[in-house]
Amino acid sequence: MLWRYIAKRLLIGVVQLFGLIIAVFFLIRLLPADPVSRLVGMNASEEAYAQAAAQLGLDQPVMTQLAQYLGLQPSVQPGLLQGSLGISWVTNEPVLSEIGAYLPVTIELITLAFIVALLVAVPVGMLGALNPGGRTDKGVFLYSLFAGSQPEFWWGLLFVYVFYYQLGVAPPPLGRLSPMTNPPDFVTGFMLIDTLIAGSLPKFLEALHHLMLPVLTLAFILSGPIIKMVRQNMLRALQSDFVLYANCIGLPKKRVARYALRAAMAPSMTLIGILYGFMLSGAVLVESVFSLGGIGQYSIRSVLAFDYPAIQGVVLIITAISLLVYLLLDLVHAAIDPRIAH
Amino acid sequence: MTLLTVRNLQVTYRSETAVSRPVDGASFTINPREVVGLVGDAGAGKSTAALALLGLARAPGAITGGEVIFEGRDLLKLPEDDMRAIRGRDIGIIVQNPRAALNPLLRVGTQIGNAYKAHNQSTEAEARKQAVDMLRMVGINDPDRRVEAFAHELSGGMAQRALIAMALSSRPKLLIADEPTSGLDVTIQAQFLDEMWQTVQATGSAILLVTQELGVIANYCDRVLVLHDGRIVEDAPVRQFFESPRHPYSQDVLRLFRERGGEYPAQITGDRNFLKTDALTKHFPLRNSKKVVQAVDKVSLSIGRAEAVGLVGESGSGKTTVGRCLLRLVDATSGQITFDGTDITALLPADMRKIRSRMQIVFQDPYDSLNPRWTIEDLLAEPLRVHGTPDRATVRAKATAALKLVDLDPALLDRKPRGLGASTLQRVNIARALILDPEFVVLDEPTSVLAPRARNGLIALLAKLQKDLGISFLFISHDLTTVRYLCQRVAVMYLGQIVEEGTVEQVFSTPRHPYSAALLSAHLFPDPINRRVDHPVPAALQGEIPSPIDVPKGCYLASRCPHALEACRATAQTLTQLPDGRQVRCMRVVNGDI
Amino acid sequence: MTDPSGPSDLPPLAVRKRDGLFIFGVTIVTVVCILAVIGPYIGPYDPTLTTPRVAYPPPGLFAIPGTLLGWINGTLEYPPHWMGTDASGYDIFSRVIAAPRTDLAIALAANALSLLLGVLLGLIAGYYRNWGTEFMMRVSDVMQSFPVFISAMVLVALAGRSTTNIVIALAFVYVPIYIRLTRAEVLSQKSRGFVEAARALGQPELTIALRHVLPNSMTPALIQSSVTIGFAILLTAGLSFVGAGVRPPTPEWGLMISTGANQIILGEWWPSVFPGIAISLTVFGFAVLGNALERRYEEGQ
């Protein structure tokens, strides 16, 4: 039953990803951009232009390009079916390995930000729900509305000004480690893990220090929707018939609280999944404020350079991860709430 | 010695914009082992008062005054923990909408166990055993399996039994039953109330039975309390209440019951086949399956000119679908519908539209059937505009006349439905259905969401309209009291089939089909002299209605019928006319066995 | 357990009405709307021309009264730079109040476009369910699974960084939301009694769809508009911030923050802080308004 559900979801996901690949592929080729002249420069000779176009495969008919990209038609490079996302036009590196280097940065950042945001937002949201309409609740509610509608890149800059320039407690926003520090060997790509593998506690602490402000910024922005959701779900649970009934039959307070908590957590899973998926690309502005070099910055670079294989790869990978996260959290949801499997 | 004394109870709701007091100075008493009915209109604060007895109020409400004295202690002054100990141990409660009152994330057995553990020292295993025992006690078959169920897997009747198992697990001295049967079908309702009554006789609890139904009051209660405008306006023994109600509100509620007497409406003469269906069948396909839901199965029905025919049955019997097929709101799968000599099943859309001005329908939910953004005038004008191009003055005049016809103030014309009561809106719906002078109207449970007082008024109005205007009615209802008052003939449906059809007198006084008999014996007529609890009626049918997806091969009722033979299960039954003119779908009745 | 008609049916003993949040939201939105019309003309400087004073800080808190006095008396050599000037010498105040012309106009246009398309397609998809509309919903699903910021960036960067292209890109991102919202509402409205009643009267399907179902299905989309406009402003600013938005020297809040970003670690806070406050308040104002509308709608239900 469960495995069939997972298989069905994965199948739908694959179909959706395929639709996405096709859509992105045609969309970027329909737009009036000229990647060749971006690559060889405006003043290049016609021969140089033609040669570059041929090298990128852009002289072929569009359907041939698609077939080559998908790996249905033999060409110089392997295609998607062979497990390759193509070669970047800018760096000549395989897109997949480039993404492999950039993605962990983003995942590390947003995972930490989610942990911090949840640690703050869950109790705060519940606090608001305990006395709906009260002073605390109004404050909590206003805060969630405010935090949820803020320009995160500006707050990042503001934090840099306050914590780095004015107070001097944060490092300058120049990357994951100080430019003077030798980065540890690349193992997982997660700086916090790689520094530990390298056995260097000082580097680990330095990485943590450099993550402080970006995580704070993102956690601040994330706390808005999470508080709002926790408050709403908790409110709904507390005002539900079954919590009232649990009180009616004199269940102990602790037991009633557990009933409500569980009912409030179940629907929260889905929204947290959606938020996480959104943040994979939504962290882009914070990454660039702090020069972290995550997947968001990689996509900025690719887009501005008209690097088609890289753009396609980034969109594909981010969407695929989002879909997996949705599935995972839906499964958690189904484990809590027996009605979902129905 | 009284068990419970309530003095000047007051509950206040305070929102951002308004303050209201649904319970405002209610006082009453309950004696040990007594069954007390609490009646009042919808929204009169009955449920609020019931909750307040436990010291609880729904947000944003709060108990703002009064005393609830139980065994000598004022519950409202007790510390929180003492109060919790009394809830569920000394006072149990069951509520309407039982499925919502069960925790959707926990198994029913766990919940009953939790309730038991809250008031009794016990281990996990004992609590579980208690849960099984309680479920068995309240009449659930194979309780060992049912303790593992979740709320959404239970039917309404099952869920209500699970609640009562929880409420009685600590043998409370008082059980509050807040409209426990409001969503249940007629046969299940009687079954449940019988079982509740018997169980409580065994545990020795008193009951406060909150209800809107006079039938429930008359059959189960010893004493009646009437809650009106937040206060108890009448407190009388049940027979005295029905014989000589004192408060004007009570007199209003009982009017229909007191006026009716024993007369049945006279039969019509003339054209008996004004509207006629022939083997009308409707199947709804199921998603991702080849199976179908057999909503309506070869229904042949005829309605005469100016005749009112009742169509009764429980939910899922297909009666509503029949009504919709007649107006071609859903297209029949097969069969014919003849209206005044024309076969309308084959009509082209343009011709059908012309006929629509002659046949109309009034739906169950008055709030839902009026577009909330339109004024009453626009709503009444819509039929006129669909079937013609009237000028403003004509529309105004006709709309005014239509409102007067249903006893409404023409000043309503410029209002929108929001803020108007259910009874007013249902009258607007009726006015809208009648504004084109139709010859045939389907009334699809038009009174089922109304409070008793409003229901009486509307039924009287419908009876008058039918007589004055000479319209043919198909009156779809599960409320037999209403059908008996309003209709000349009646058809009883079960699982998409008509099982018995005849005059109201025939079917109501001597039902022949086992299902009709069961339906009538389960119906709670508001008659305190022949109380159900004084003459125990054995349950006429067993179990619940089978699914309309996999219908049995032979008689559809065979699995529940006490008279069923092997032959009944094997052969499909046909509707056969009896010598007295009625039709019955039962071979044993036709053979004269029963 | 629920009283079907609820306590609101009872006569209120006292009524008080006060919705400070709603007033706050309306005020902010109104001010920004007015600035979008007259903003570029009322500042002390032309927002697209530089001044010779580069990176001047704003007057200190205590210097404000003196500056104000001097300005009124006409004793200053040049109009004061209330928010200072940036590294190129632009007057920040003039640009901050001129920017709604860009930011709000883009957001409003993008919202209007996506609202119109989304409601129309949502109505069709909800009302007529066949393989064609099913396919449309699948396409909409795929569109919605695009990473928002990246797809907006791709559309703008590859189509050319013009205002029109930004509007189209944002509309592309938001259309699926409106389709989904409207379709869901249409599905619930079309099964309501008054639709069936209209059908029983013989009302043609198109009339039912347009006069009964559509008006009752638009409210969620209209409420969403307020939120969408806010997010569209954030997205517009974000695009400029990474260099995929409007071109300098168009006065635009995101671009201004971006210009000041490099100076902030040197302590020059004003080029970024003031436009940031403007965005922060504006988007918050729209969120507050949207929330107030939503609450009113829910109370009305």
mmCIF file with all atom_site columns, N, CA and C in Angstrom, chain B residues 16-21 43 47-48 58 95-96 324 353 356 360 368-369 371-374 382-383 386-387 418 432, chain C residues 1-3 5 7 10 12-16 192-194 196-197 199-203 211-212 215-216 219 300:
data_model
loop_
_atom_site.group_PDB
_atom_site.id
_atom_site.type_symbol
_atom_site.label_atom_id
_atom_site.label_alt_id
_atom_site.label_comp_id
_atom_site.label_asym_id
_atom_site.label_entity_id
_atom_site.label_seq_id
_atom_site.pdbx_PDB_ins_code
_atom_site.Cartn_x
_atom_site.Cartn_y
_atom_site.Cartn_z
_atom_site.occupancy
_atom_site.B_iso_or_equiv
_atom_site.pdbx_formal_charge
_atom_site.auth_seq_id
_atom_site.auth_comp_id
_atom_site.auth_asym_id
_atom_site.auth_atom_id
_atom_site.pdbx_PDB_model_num
ATOM 1   N N  . GLU B 1 16  ? -14.839 40.609 18.450  1.00 0.00 ? 16  GLU B N  1
ATOM 2   C CA . GLU B 1 16  ? -14.330 41.954 18.173  1.00 0.00 ? 16  GLU B CA 1
ATOM 3   C C  . GLU B 1 16  ? -15.477 42.940 18.007  1.00 0.00 ? 16  GLU B C  1
ATOM 4   N N  . THR B 1 17  ? -16.573 42.442 17.413  1.00 0.00 ? 17  THR B N  1
ATOM 5   C CA . THR B 1 17  ? -17.608 43.383 17.007  1.00 0.00 ? 17  THR B CA 1
ATOM 6   C C  . THR B 1 17  ? -18.910 43.255 17.793  1.00 0.00 ? 17  THR B C  1
ATOM 7   N N  . ALA B 1 18  ? -19.092 42.175 18.539  1.00 0.00 ? 18  ALA B N  1
ATOM 8   C CA . ALA B 1 18  ? -20.403 42.011 19.155  1.00 0.00 ? 18  ALA B CA 1
ATOM 9   C C  . ALA B 1 18  ? -20.314 41.254 20.469  1.00 0.00 ? 18  ALA B C  1
ATOM 10  N N  . VAL B 1 19  ? -21.309 41.455 21.296  1.00 0.00 ? 19  VAL B N  1
ATOM 11  C CA . VAL B 1 19  ? -21.441 40.703 22.534  1.00 0.00 ? 19  VAL B CA 1
ATOM 12  C C  . VAL B 1 19  ? -22.829 40.100 22.539  1.00 0.00 ? 19  VAL B C  1
ATOM 13  N N  . SER B 1 20  ? -22.932 38.796 22.835  1.00 0.00 ? 20  SER B N  1
ATOM 14  C CA . SER B 1 20  ? -24.266 38.215 22.887  1.00 0.00 ? 20  SER B CA 1
ATOM 15  C C  . SER B 1 20  ? -24.346 37.219 24.036  1.00 0.00 ? 20  SER B C  1
ATOM 16  N N  . ARG B 1 21  ? -25.571 36.933 24.485  1.00 0.00 ? 21  ARG B N  1
ATOM 17  C CA . ARG B 1 21  ? -25.781 36.016 25.624  1.00 0.00 ? 21  ARG B CA 1
ATOM 18  C C  . ARG B 1 21  ? -26.749 34.932 25.240  1.00 0.00 ? 21  ARG B C  1
ATOM 19  N N  . GLY B 1 43  ? -29.995 27.429 17.634  1.00 0.00 ? 43  GLY B N  1
ATOM 20  C CA . GLY B 1 43  ? -29.396 28.688 18.038  1.00 0.00 ? 43  GLY B CA 1
ATOM 21  C C  . GLY B 1 43  ? -29.972 29.264 19.304  1.00 0.00 ? 43  GLY B C  1
ATOM 22  N N  . SER B 1 47  ? -27.095 23.846 23.239  1.00 0.00 ? 47  SER B N  1
ATOM 23  C CA . SER B 1 47  ? -25.783 23.207 23.347  1.00 0.00 ? 47  SER B CA 1
ATOM 24  C C  . SER B 1 47  ? -24.873 24.003 24.266  1.00 0.00 ? 47  SER B C  1
ATOM 25  N N  . THR B 1 48  ? -24.984 25.323 24.177  1.00 0.00 ? 48  THR B N  1
ATOM 26  C CA . THR B 1 48  ? -24.168 26.185 25.026  1.00 0.00 ? 48  THR B CA 1
ATOM 27  C C  . THR B 1 48  ? -24.489 25.925 26.491  1.00 0.00 ? 48  THR B C  1
ATOM 28  N N  . ARG B 1 58  ? -17.532 27.187 24.406  1.00 0.00 ? 58  ARG B N  1
ATOM 29  C CA . ARG B 1 58  ? -16.764 27.278 23.170  1.00 0.00 ? 58  ARG B CA 1
ATOM 30  C C  . ARG B 1 58  ? -16.156 28.665 23.041  1.00 0.00 ? 58  ARG B C  1
ATOM 31  N N  . VAL B 1 95  ? -22.292 14.261 22.108  1.00 0.00 ? 95  VAL B N  1
ATOM 32  C CA . VAL B 1 95  ? -22.595 15.482 21.371  1.00 0.00 ? 95  VAL B CA 1
ATOM 33  C C  . VAL B 1 95  ? -23.042 15.155 19.956  1.00 0.00 ? 95  VAL B C  1
ATOM 34  N N  . GLN B 1 96  ? -23.581 16.168 19.277  1.00 0.00 ? 96  GLN B N  1
ATOM 35  C CA . GLN B 1 96  ? -23.907 15.943 17.872  1.00 0.00 ? 96  GLN B CA 1
ATOM 36  C C  . GLN B 1 96  ? -22.614 15.946 17.065  1.00 0.00 ? 96  GLN B C  1
ATOM 37  N N  . ARG B 1 324 ? -34.286 14.927 -8.979  1.00 0.00 ? 324 ARG B N  1
ATOM 38  C CA . ARG B 1 324 ? -33.424 15.610 -9.933  1.00 0.00 ? 324 ARG B CA 1
ATOM 39  C C  . ARG B 1 324 ? -33.600 15.089 -11.354 1.00 0.00 ? 324 ARG B C  1
ATOM 40  N N  . ARG B 1 353 ? -36.219 23.793 -22.226 1.00 0.00 ? 353 ARG B N  1
ATOM 41  C CA . ARG B 1 353 ? -36.248 25.061 -21.516 1.00 0.00 ? 353 ARG B CA 1
ATOM 42  C C  . ARG B 1 353 ? -37.682 25.590 -21.430 1.00 0.00 ? 353 ARG B C  1
ATOM 43  N N  . ARG B 1 356 ? -39.488 23.897 -18.715 1.00 0.00 ? 356 ARG B N  1
ATOM 44  C CA . ARG B 1 356 ? -39.009 24.199 -17.364 1.00 0.00 ? 356 ARG B CA 1
ATOM 45  C C  . ARG B 1 356 ? -39.860 25.238 -16.646 1.00 0.00 ? 356 ARG B C  1
ATOM 46  N N  . GLN B 1 360 ? -40.943 22.987 -11.436 1.00 0.00 ? 360 GLN B N  1
ATOM 47  C CA . GLN B 1 360 ? -39.936 23.649 -10.613 1.00 0.00 ? 360 GLN B CA 1
ATOM 48  C C  . GLN B 1 360 ? -39.492 22.769 -9.455  1.00 0.00 ? 360 GLN B C  1
ATOM 49  N N  . ASP B 1 368 ? -28.093 27.749 0.653   1.00 0.00 ? 368 ASP B N  1
ATOM 50  C CA . ASP B 1 368 ? -27.252 27.375 -0.470  1.00 0.00 ? 368 ASP B CA 1
ATOM 51  C C  . ASP B 1 368 ? -27.938 27.618 -1.804  1.00 0.00 ? 368 ASP B C  1
ATOM 52  N N  . SER B 1 369 ? -29.271 27.659 -1.796  1.00 0.00 ? 369 SER B N  1
ATOM 53  C CA . SER B 1 369 ? -29.934 27.705 -3.099  1.00 0.00 ? 369 SER B CA 1
ATOM 54  C C  . SER B 1 369 ? -30.263 29.118 -3.575  1.00 0.00 ? 369 SER B C  1
ATOM 55  N N  . ASN B 1 371 ? -28.337 32.715 -4.640  1.00 0.00 ? 371 ASN B N  1
ATOM 56  C CA . ASN B 1 371 ? -27.055 33.381 -4.886  1.00 0.00 ? 371 ASN B CA 1
ATOM 57  C C  . ASN B 1 371 ? -26.886 34.523 -3.885  1.00 0.00 ? 371 ASN B C  1
ATOM 58  N N  . PRO B 1 372 ? -25.838 34.447 -3.020  1.00 0.00 ? 372 PRO B N  1
ATOM 59  C CA . PRO B 1 372 ? -25.735 35.416 -1.935  1.00 0.00 ? 372 PRO B CA 1
ATOM 60  C C  . PRO B 1 372 ? -25.490 36.854 -2.401  1.00 0.00 ? 372 PRO B C  1
ATOM 61  N N  . ARG B 1 373 ? -25.103 37.018 -3.667  1.00 0.00 ? 373 ARG B N  1
ATOM 62  C CA . ARG B 1 373 ? -24.792 38.366 -4.130  1.00 0.00 ? 373 ARG B CA 1
ATOM 63  C C  . ARG B 1 373 ? -25.982 39.082 -4.740  1.00 0.00 ? 373 ARG B C  1
ATOM 64  N N  . TRP B 1 374 ? -27.072 38.374 -4.942  1.00 0.00 ? 374 TRP B N  1
ATOM 65  C CA . TRP B 1 374 ? -28.223 38.979 -5.602  1.00 0.00 ? 374 TRP B CA 1
ATOM 66  C C  . TRP B 1 374 ? -29.233 39.462 -4.574  1.00 0.00 ? 374 TRP B C  1
ATOM 67  N N  . GLU B 1 382 ? -35.281 36.371 -11.726 1.00 0.00 ? 382 GLU B N  1
ATOM 68  C CA . GLU B 1 382 ? -34.514 35.502 -12.627 1.00 0.00 ? 382 GLU B CA 1
ATOM 69  C C  . GLU B 1 382 ? -35.419 34.578 -13.454 1.00 0.00 ? 382 GLU B C  1
ATOM 70  N N  . PRO B 1 383 ? -36.356 33.848 -12.840 1.00 0.00 ? 383 PRO B N  1
ATOM 71  C CA . PRO B 1 383 ? -37.226 32.993 -13.666 1.00 0.00 ? 383 PRO B CA 1
ATOM 72  C C  . PRO B 1 383 ? -38.015 33.789 -14.698 1.00 0.00 ? 383 PRO B C  1
ATOM 73  N N  . VAL B 1 386 ? -35.671 34.614 -17.546 1.00 0.00 ? 386 VAL B N  1
ATOM 74  C CA . VAL B 1 386 ? -35.290 33.471 -18.375 1.00 0.00 ? 386 VAL B CA 1
ATOM 75  C C  . VAL B 1 386 ? -36.409 33.132 -19.355 1.00 0.00 ? 386 VAL B C  1
ATOM 76  N N  . HIS B 1 387 ? -37.645 33.285 -18.887 1.00 0.00 ? 387 HIS B N  1
ATOM 77  C CA . HIS B 1 387 ? -38.779 32.895 -19.722 1.00 0.00 ? 387 HIS B CA 1
ATOM 78  C C  . HIS B 1 387 ? -39.555 34.117 -20.209 1.00 0.00 ? 387 HIS B C  1
ATOM 79  N N  . ARG B 1 418 ? -28.098 37.394 2.820   1.00 0.00 ? 418 ARG B N  1
ATOM 80  C CA . ARG B 1 418 ? -27.304 37.395 4.044   1.00 0.00 ? 418 ARG B CA 1
ATOM 81  C C  . ARG B 1 418 ? -28.091 37.993 5.202   1.00 0.00 ? 418 ARG B C  1
ATOM 82  N N  . ARG B 1 432 ? -39.987 31.821 -5.481  1.00 0.00 ? 432 ARG B N  1
ATOM 83  C CA . ARG B 1 432 ? -39.268 31.788 -6.740  1.00 0.00 ? 432 ARG B CA 1
ATOM 84  C C  . ARG B 1 432 ? -39.734 30.617 -7.598  1.00 0.00 ? 432 ARG B C  1
ATOM 85  N N  . MET C 2 1   ? -22.671 19.447 18.310  1.00 0.00 ? 1   MET C N  1
ATOM 86  C CA . MET C 2 1   ? -21.961 20.273 19.266  1.00 0.00 ? 1   MET C CA 1
ATOM 87  C C  . MET C 2 1   ? -21.916 21.720 18.811  1.00 0.00 ? 1   MET C C  1
ATOM 88  N N  . THR C 2 2   ? -22.032 21.941 17.506  1.00 0.00 ? 2   THR C N  1
ATOM 89  C CA . THR C 2 2   ? -22.064 23.323 17.036  1.00 0.00 ? 2   THR C CA 1
ATOM 90  C C  . THR C 2 2   ? -23.506 23.807 17.022  1.00 0.00 ? 2   THR C C  1
ATOM 91  N N  . ASP C 2 3   ? -23.700 25.026 17.449  1.00 0.00 ? 3   ASP C N  1
ATOM 92  C CA . ASP C 2 3   ? -24.988 25.659 17.247  1.00 0.00 ? 3   ASP C CA 1
ATOM 93  C C  . ASP C 2 3   ? -25.023 26.084 15.796  1.00 0.00 ? 3   ASP C C  1
ATOM 94  N N  . SER C 2 5   ? -26.720 28.014 13.821  1.00 0.00 ? 5   SER C N  1
ATOM 95  C CA . SER C 2 5   ? -26.784 29.409 13.408  1.00 0.00 ? 5   SER C CA 1
ATOM 96  C C  . SER C 2 5   ? -25.816 30.261 14.201  1.00 0.00 ? 5   SER C C  1
ATOM 97  N N  . PRO C 2 7   ? -23.758 32.045 17.584  1.00 0.00 ? 7   PRO C N  1
ATOM 98  C CA . PRO C 2 7   ? -24.157 33.129 18.462  1.00 0.00 ? 7   PRO C CA 1
ATOM 99  C C  . PRO C 2 7   ? -24.407 34.440 17.719  1.00 0.00 ? 7   PRO C C  1
ATOM 100 N N  . LEU C 2 10  ? -27.845 36.108 17.493  1.00 0.00 ? 10  LEU C N  1
ATOM 101 C CA . LEU C 2 10  ? -28.498 36.748 18.623  1.00 0.00 ? 10  LEU C CA 1
ATOM 102 C C  . LEU C 2 10  ? -28.236 38.252 18.572  1.00 0.00 ? 10  LEU C C  1
ATOM 103 N N  . PRO C 2 12  ? -26.888 41.645 19.288  1.00 0.00 ? 12  PRO C N  1
ATOM 104 C CA . PRO C 2 12  ? -25.690 42.069 20.010  1.00 0.00 ? 12  PRO C CA 1
ATOM 105 C C  . PRO C 2 12  ? -26.072 43.032 21.135  1.00 0.00 ? 12  PRO C C  1
ATOM 106 N N  . LEU C 2 13  ? -25.390 42.862 22.263  1.00 0.00 ? 13  LEU C N  1
ATOM 107 C CA . LEU C 2 13  ? -25.661 43.763 23.375  1.00 0.00 ? 13  LEU C CA 1
ATOM 108 C C  . LEU C 2 13  ? -24.892 45.058 23.183  1.00 0.00 ? 13  LEU C C  1
ATOM 109 N N  . ALA C 2 14  ? -23.730 44.951 22.592  1.00 0.00 ? 14  ALA C N  1
ATOM 110 C CA . ALA C 2 14  ? -22.921 46.147 22.366  1.00 0.00 ? 14  ALA C CA 1
ATOM 111 C C  . ALA C 2 14  ? -22.062 45.888 21.155  1.00 0.00 ? 14  ALA C C  1
ATOM 112 N N  . VAL C 2 15  ? -21.844 46.880 20.362  1.00 0.00 ? 15  VAL C N  1
ATOM 113 C CA . VAL C 2 15  ? -21.028 46.709 19.173  1.00 0.00 ? 15  VAL C CA 1
ATOM 114 C C  . VAL C 2 15  ? -19.861 47.693 19.214  1.00 0.00 ? 15  VAL C C  1
ATOM 115 N N  . ARG C 2 16  ? -18.655 47.150 19.028  1.00 0.00 ? 16  ARG C N  1
ATOM 116 C CA . ARG C 2 16  ? -17.550 48.080 18.870  1.00 0.00 ? 16  ARG C CA 1
ATOM 117 C C  . ARG C 2 16  ? -16.781 47.680 17.627  1.00 0.00 ? 16  ARG C C  1
ATOM 118 N N  . ARG C 2 192 ? -23.032 24.278 -5.876  1.00 0.00 ? 192 ARG C N  1
ATOM 119 C CA . ARG C 2 192 ? -23.940 24.838 -4.874  1.00 0.00 ? 192 ARG C CA 1
ATOM 120 C C  . ARG C 2 192 ? -25.367 24.871 -5.404  1.00 0.00 ? 192 ARG C C  1
ATOM 121 N N  . GLY C 2 193 ? -26.288 24.977 -4.465  1.00 0.00 ? 193 GLY C N  1
ATOM 122 C CA . GLY C 2 193 ? -27.704 24.895 -4.792  1.00 0.00 ? 193 GLY C CA 1
ATOM 123 C C  . GLY C 2 193 ? -28.166 25.943 -5.778  1.00 0.00 ? 193 GLY C C  1
ATOM 124 N N  . PHE C 2 194 ? -27.635 27.169 -5.664  1.00 0.00 ? 194 PHE C N  1
ATOM 125 C CA . PHE C 2 194 ? -28.193 28.202 -6.534  1.00 0.00 ? 194 PHE C CA 1
ATOM 126 C C  . PHE C 2 194 ? -27.819 27.982 -7.998  1.00 0.00 ? 194 PHE C C  1
ATOM 127 N N  . GLU C 2 196 ? -27.659 24.929 -9.352  1.00 0.00 ? 196 GLU C N  1
ATOM 128 C CA . GLU C 2 196 ? -28.623 23.923 -9.787  1.00 0.00 ? 196 GLU C CA 1
ATOM 129 C C  . GLU C 2 196 ? -30.011 24.550 -9.946  1.00 0.00 ? 196 GLU C C  1
ATOM 130 N N  . ALA C 2 197 ? -30.321 25.500 -9.043  1.00 0.00 ? 197 ALA C N  1
ATOM 131 C CA . ALA C 2 197 ? -31.621 26.171 -9.135  1.00 0.00 ? 197 ALA C CA 1
ATOM 132 C C  . ALA C 2 197 ? -31.727 26.948 -10.447 1.00 0.00 ? 197 ALA C C  1
ATOM 133 N N  . ARG C 2 199 ? -30.185 26.275 -13.142 1.00 0.00 ? 199 ARG C N  1
ATOM 134 C CA . ARG C 2 199 ? -30.305 25.284 -14.211 1.00 0.00 ? 199 ARG C CA 1
ATOM 135 C C  . ARG C 2 199 ? -31.752 24.796 -14.307 1.00 0.00 ? 199 ARG C C  1
ATOM 136 N N  . ALA C 2 200 ? -32.380 24.605 -13.145 1.00 0.00 ? 200 ALA C N  1
ATOM 137 C CA . ALA C 2 200 ? -33.771 24.154 -13.139 1.00 0.00 ? 200 ALA C CA 1
ATOM 138 C C  . ALA C 2 200 ? -34.691 25.195 -13.771 1.00 0.00 ? 200 ALA C C  1
ATOM 139 N N  . LEU C 2 201 ? -34.265 26.465 -13.700 1.00 0.00 ? 201 LEU C N  1
ATOM 140 C CA . LEU C 2 201 ? -35.069 27.523 -14.317 1.00 0.00 ? 201 LEU C CA 1
ATOM 141 C C  . LEU C 2 201 ? -34.881 27.565 -15.823 1.00 0.00 ? 201 LEU C C  1
ATOM 142 N N  . GLY C 2 202 ? -33.829 26.905 -16.316 1.00 0.00 ? 202 GLY C N  1
ATOM 143 C CA . GLY C 2 202 ? -33.561 26.940 -17.744 1.00 0.00 ? 202 GLY C CA 1
ATOM 144 C C  . GLY C 2 202 ? -32.555 28.004 -18.123 1.00 0.00 ? 202 GLY C C  1
ATOM 145 N N  . GLN C 2 203 ? -31.801 28.523 -17.181 1.00 0.00 ? 203 GLN C N  1
ATOM 146 C CA . GLN C 2 203 ? -30.743 29.493 -17.491 1.00 0.00 ? 203 GLN C CA 1
ATOM 147 C C  . GLN C 2 203 ? -29.685 28.796 -18.357 1.00 0.00 ? 203 GLN C C  1
ATOM 148 N N  . ARG C 2 211 ? -22.666 34.685 -14.590 1.00 0.00 ? 211 ARG C N  1
ATOM 149 C CA . ARG C 2 211 ? -23.404 35.519 -13.641 1.00 0.00 ? 211 ARG C CA 1
ATOM 150 C C  . ARG C 2 211 ? -23.531 34.895 -12.253 1.00 0.00 ? 211 ARG C C  1
ATOM 151 N N  . HIS C 2 212 ? -23.529 33.579 -12.165 1.00 0.00 ? 212 HIS C N  1
ATOM 152 C CA . HIS C 2 212 ? -23.658 32.963 -10.845 1.00 0.00 ? 212 HIS C CA 1
ATOM 153 C C  . HIS C 2 212 ? -22.314 32.496 -10.301 1.00 0.00 ? 212 HIS C C  1
ATOM 154 N N  . PRO C 2 215 ? -18.851 35.537 -10.281 1.00 0.00 ? 215 PRO C N  1
ATOM 155 C CA . PRO C 2 215 ? -18.799 36.548 -9.215  1.00 0.00 ? 215 PRO C CA 1
ATOM 156 C C  . PRO C 2 215 ? -18.571 35.934 -7.841  1.00 0.00 ? 215 PRO C C  1
ATOM 157 N N  . ASN C 2 216 ? -19.085 34.719 -7.628  1.00 0.00 ? 216 ASN C N  1
ATOM 158 C CA . ASN C 2 216 ? -18.910 34.090 -6.325  1.00 0.00 ? 216 ASN C CA 1
ATOM 159 C C  . ASN C 2 216 ? -17.556 33.398 -6.181  1.00 0.00 ? 216 ASN C C  1
ATOM 160 N N  . THR C 2 219 ? -13.500 36.146 -5.169  1.00 0.00 ? 219 THR C N  1
ATOM 161 C CA . THR C 2 219 ? -12.988 36.763 -3.946  1.00 0.00 ? 219 THR C CA 1
ATOM 162 C C  . THR C 2 219 ? -11.606 36.241 -3.516  1.00 0.00 ? 219 THR C C  1
ATOM 163 N N  . GLY C 2 300 ? -17.464 37.232 6.816   1.00 0.00 ? 300 GLY C N  1
ATOM 164 C CA . GLY C 2 300 ? -18.682 37.302 6.005   1.00 0.00 ? 300 GLY C CA 1
ATOM 165 C C  . GLY C 2 300 ? -19.236 35.931 5.681   1.00 0.00 ? 300 GLY C C  1
#
